[in-house]
Coordinates of N, CA and C in Angstrom, one line a residue:
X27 N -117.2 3.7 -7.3 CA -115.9 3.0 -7.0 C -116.2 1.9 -6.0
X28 N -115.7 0.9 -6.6 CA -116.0 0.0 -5.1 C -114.4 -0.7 -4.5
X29 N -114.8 -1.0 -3.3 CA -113.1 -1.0 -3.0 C -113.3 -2.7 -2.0
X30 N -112.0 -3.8 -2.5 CA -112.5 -4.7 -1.6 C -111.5 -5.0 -0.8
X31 N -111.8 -5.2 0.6 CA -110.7 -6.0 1.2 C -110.9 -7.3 1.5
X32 N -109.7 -7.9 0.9 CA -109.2 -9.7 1.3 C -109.3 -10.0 2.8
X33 N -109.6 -10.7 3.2 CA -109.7 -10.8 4.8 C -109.2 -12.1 5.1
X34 N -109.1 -12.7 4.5 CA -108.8 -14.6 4.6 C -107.6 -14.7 3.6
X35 N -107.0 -13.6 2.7 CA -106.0 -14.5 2.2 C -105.0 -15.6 2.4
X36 N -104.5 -15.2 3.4 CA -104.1 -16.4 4.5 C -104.4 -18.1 3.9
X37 N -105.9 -18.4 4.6 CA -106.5 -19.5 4.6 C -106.6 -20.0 4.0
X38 N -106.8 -18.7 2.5 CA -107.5 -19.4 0.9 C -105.8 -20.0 0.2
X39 N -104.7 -19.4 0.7 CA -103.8 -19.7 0.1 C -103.1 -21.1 0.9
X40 N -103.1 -20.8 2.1 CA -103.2 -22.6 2.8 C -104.4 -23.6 2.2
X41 N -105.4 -23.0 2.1 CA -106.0 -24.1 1.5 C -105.7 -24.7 -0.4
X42 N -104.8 -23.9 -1.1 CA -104.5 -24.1 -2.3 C -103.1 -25.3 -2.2
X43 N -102.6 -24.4 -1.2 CA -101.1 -25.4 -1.6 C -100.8 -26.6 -0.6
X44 N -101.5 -26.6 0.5 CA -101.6 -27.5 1.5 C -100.4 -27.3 2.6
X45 N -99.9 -28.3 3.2 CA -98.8 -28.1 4.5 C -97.4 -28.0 4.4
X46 N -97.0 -28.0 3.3 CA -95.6 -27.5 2.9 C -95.6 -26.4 2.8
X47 N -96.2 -25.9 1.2 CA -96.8 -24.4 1.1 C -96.9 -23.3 2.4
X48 N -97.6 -24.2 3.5 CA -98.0 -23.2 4.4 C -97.2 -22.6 5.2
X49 N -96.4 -23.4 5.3 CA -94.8 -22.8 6.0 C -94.3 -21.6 5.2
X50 N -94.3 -21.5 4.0 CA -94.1 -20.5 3.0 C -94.8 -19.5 3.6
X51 N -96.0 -19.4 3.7 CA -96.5 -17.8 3.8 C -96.1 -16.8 4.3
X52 N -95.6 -15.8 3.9 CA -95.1 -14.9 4.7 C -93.6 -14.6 4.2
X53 N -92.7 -15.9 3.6 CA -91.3 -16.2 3.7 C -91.1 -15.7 2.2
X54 N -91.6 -16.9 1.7 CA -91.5 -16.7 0.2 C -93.4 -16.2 -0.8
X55 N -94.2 -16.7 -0.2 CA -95.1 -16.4 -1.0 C -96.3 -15.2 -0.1
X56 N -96.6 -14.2 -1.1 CA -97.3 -13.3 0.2 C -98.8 -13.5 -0.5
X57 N -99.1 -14.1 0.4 CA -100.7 -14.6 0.2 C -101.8 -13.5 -0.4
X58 N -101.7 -12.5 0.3 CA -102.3 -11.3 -0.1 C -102.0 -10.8 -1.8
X59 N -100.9 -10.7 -2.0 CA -100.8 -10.4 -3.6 C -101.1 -11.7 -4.4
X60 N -101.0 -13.1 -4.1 CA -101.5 -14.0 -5.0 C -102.9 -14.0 -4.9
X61 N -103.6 -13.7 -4.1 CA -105.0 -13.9 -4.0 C -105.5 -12.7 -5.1
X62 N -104.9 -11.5 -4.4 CA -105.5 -10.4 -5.3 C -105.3 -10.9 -7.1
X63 N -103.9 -11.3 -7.7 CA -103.7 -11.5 -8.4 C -104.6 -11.9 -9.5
X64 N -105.3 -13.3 -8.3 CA -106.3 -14.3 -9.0 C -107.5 -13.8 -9.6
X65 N -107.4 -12.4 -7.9 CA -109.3 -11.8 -8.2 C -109.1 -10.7 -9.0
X66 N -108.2 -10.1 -9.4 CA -108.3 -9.2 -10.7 C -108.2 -10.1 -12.2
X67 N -107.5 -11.3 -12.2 CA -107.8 -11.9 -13.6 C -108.9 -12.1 -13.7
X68 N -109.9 -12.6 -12.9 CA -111.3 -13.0 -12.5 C -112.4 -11.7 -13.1
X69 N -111.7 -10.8 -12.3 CA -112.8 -10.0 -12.5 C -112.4 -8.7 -14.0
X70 N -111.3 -9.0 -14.2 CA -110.9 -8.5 -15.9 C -111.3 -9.9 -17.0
X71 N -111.9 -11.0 -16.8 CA -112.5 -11.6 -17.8 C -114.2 -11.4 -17.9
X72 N -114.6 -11.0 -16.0 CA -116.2 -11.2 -16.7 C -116.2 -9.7 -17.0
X73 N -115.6 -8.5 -16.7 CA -115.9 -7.2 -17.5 C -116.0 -7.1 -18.5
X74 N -114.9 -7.8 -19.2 CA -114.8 -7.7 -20.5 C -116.0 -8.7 -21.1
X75 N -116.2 -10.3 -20.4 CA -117.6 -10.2 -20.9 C -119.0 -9.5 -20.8
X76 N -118.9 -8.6 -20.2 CA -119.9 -8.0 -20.0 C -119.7 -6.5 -20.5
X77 N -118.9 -6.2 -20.8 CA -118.5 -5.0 -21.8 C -118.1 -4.1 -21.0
X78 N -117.3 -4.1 -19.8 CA -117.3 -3.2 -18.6 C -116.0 -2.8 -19.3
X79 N -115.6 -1.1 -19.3 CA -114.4 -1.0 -19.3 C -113.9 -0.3 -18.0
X80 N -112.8 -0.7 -17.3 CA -112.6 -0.1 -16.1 C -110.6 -0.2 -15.6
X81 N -110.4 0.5 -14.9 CA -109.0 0.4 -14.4 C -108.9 -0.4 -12.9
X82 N -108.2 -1.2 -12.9 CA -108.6 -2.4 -11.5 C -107.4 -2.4 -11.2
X83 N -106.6 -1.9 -9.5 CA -105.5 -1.8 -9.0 C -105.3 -2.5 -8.0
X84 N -104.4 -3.4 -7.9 CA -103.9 -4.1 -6.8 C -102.8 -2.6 -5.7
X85 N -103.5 -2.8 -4.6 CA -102.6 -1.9 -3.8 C -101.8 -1.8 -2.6
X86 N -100.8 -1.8 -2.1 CA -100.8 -2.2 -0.9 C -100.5 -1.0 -0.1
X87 N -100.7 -1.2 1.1 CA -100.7 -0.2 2.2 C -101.7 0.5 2.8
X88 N -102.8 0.5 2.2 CA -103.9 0.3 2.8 C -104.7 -0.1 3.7
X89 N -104.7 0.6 4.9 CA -105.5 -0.4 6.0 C -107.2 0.6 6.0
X90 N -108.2 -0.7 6.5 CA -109.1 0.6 6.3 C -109.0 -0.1 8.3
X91 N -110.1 1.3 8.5 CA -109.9 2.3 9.9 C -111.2 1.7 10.3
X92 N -112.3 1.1 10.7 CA -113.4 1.6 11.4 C -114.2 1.0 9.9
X93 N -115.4 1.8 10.3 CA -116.5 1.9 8.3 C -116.3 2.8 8.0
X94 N -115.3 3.7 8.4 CA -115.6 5.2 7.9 C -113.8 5.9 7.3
X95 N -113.1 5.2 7.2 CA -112.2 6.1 7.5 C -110.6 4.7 6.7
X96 N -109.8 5.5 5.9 CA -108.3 4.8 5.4 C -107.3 5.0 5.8
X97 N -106.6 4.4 5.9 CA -105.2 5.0 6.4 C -104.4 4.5 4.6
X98 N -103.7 5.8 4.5 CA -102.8 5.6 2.8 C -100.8 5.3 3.6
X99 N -100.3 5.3 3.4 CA -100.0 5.5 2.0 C -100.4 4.4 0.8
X100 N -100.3 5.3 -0.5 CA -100.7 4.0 -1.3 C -99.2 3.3 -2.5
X101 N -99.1 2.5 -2.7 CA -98.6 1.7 -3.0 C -99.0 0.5 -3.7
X102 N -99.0 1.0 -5.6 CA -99.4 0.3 -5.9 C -98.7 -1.0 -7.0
X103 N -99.3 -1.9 -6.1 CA -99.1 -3.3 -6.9 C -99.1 -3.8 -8.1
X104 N -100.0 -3.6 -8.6 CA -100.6 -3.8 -10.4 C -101.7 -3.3 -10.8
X105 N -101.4 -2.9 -12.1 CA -102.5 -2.1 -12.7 C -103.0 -2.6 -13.7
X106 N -104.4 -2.8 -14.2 CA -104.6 -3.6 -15.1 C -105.4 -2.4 -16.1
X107 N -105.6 -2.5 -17.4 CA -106.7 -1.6 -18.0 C -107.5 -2.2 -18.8
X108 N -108.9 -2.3 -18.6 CA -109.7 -3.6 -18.8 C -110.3 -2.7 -20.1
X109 N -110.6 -3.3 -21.7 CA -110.7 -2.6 -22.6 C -111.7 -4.1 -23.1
X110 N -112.7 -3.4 -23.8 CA -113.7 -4.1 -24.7 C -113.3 -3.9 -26.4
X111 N -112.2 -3.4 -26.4 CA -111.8 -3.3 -27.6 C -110.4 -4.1 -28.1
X112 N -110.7 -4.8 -29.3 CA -110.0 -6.0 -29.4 C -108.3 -5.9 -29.6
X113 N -107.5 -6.3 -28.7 CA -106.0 -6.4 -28.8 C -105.4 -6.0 -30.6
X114 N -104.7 -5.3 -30.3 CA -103.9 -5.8 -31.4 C -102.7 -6.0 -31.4

């Protein structure tokens, strides 16, 4: 399982929309869920090029602790189910 935390979403989303936008953060747009957003479509196209099948969760509430340690509750955002077998 690998687990990632966003650390900059903030930045990356000031740097997309520029100085209008940036006033938004927090108000209307929550940086953190658009970023994840981006990095799960990202990472549900090259699996599927690469034949990965896997379940990829956007979560919130999650703080990690130290290197060792989570704090829950979990609360989850979106769930994606990444399948190598073709739509129908």
């Amino acid at each position: 399982m690998i687990i990632v935390e966003i650390i900059n979403a903030r930045e990356v989303v000031r740097q997309r929309i520029g100085k209008l936008g940036e006033r938004l953060i927090g108000r209307v747009v929550d940086a953190e869920e658009q970023v994840e957003k981006a990095l799960i479509q990202e990472l549900e196209n090259a699996f599927k090029e690469f034949g990965i099948e896997a379940r990829i969760f956007s979560v919130d509430g999650i703080q990690m602790v130290g290197r060792n340690h989570m704090e829950l509750p979990v609360q989850i955002r979106e769930e994606r189910q990444v399948s190598i077998k073709p739509d129908k």
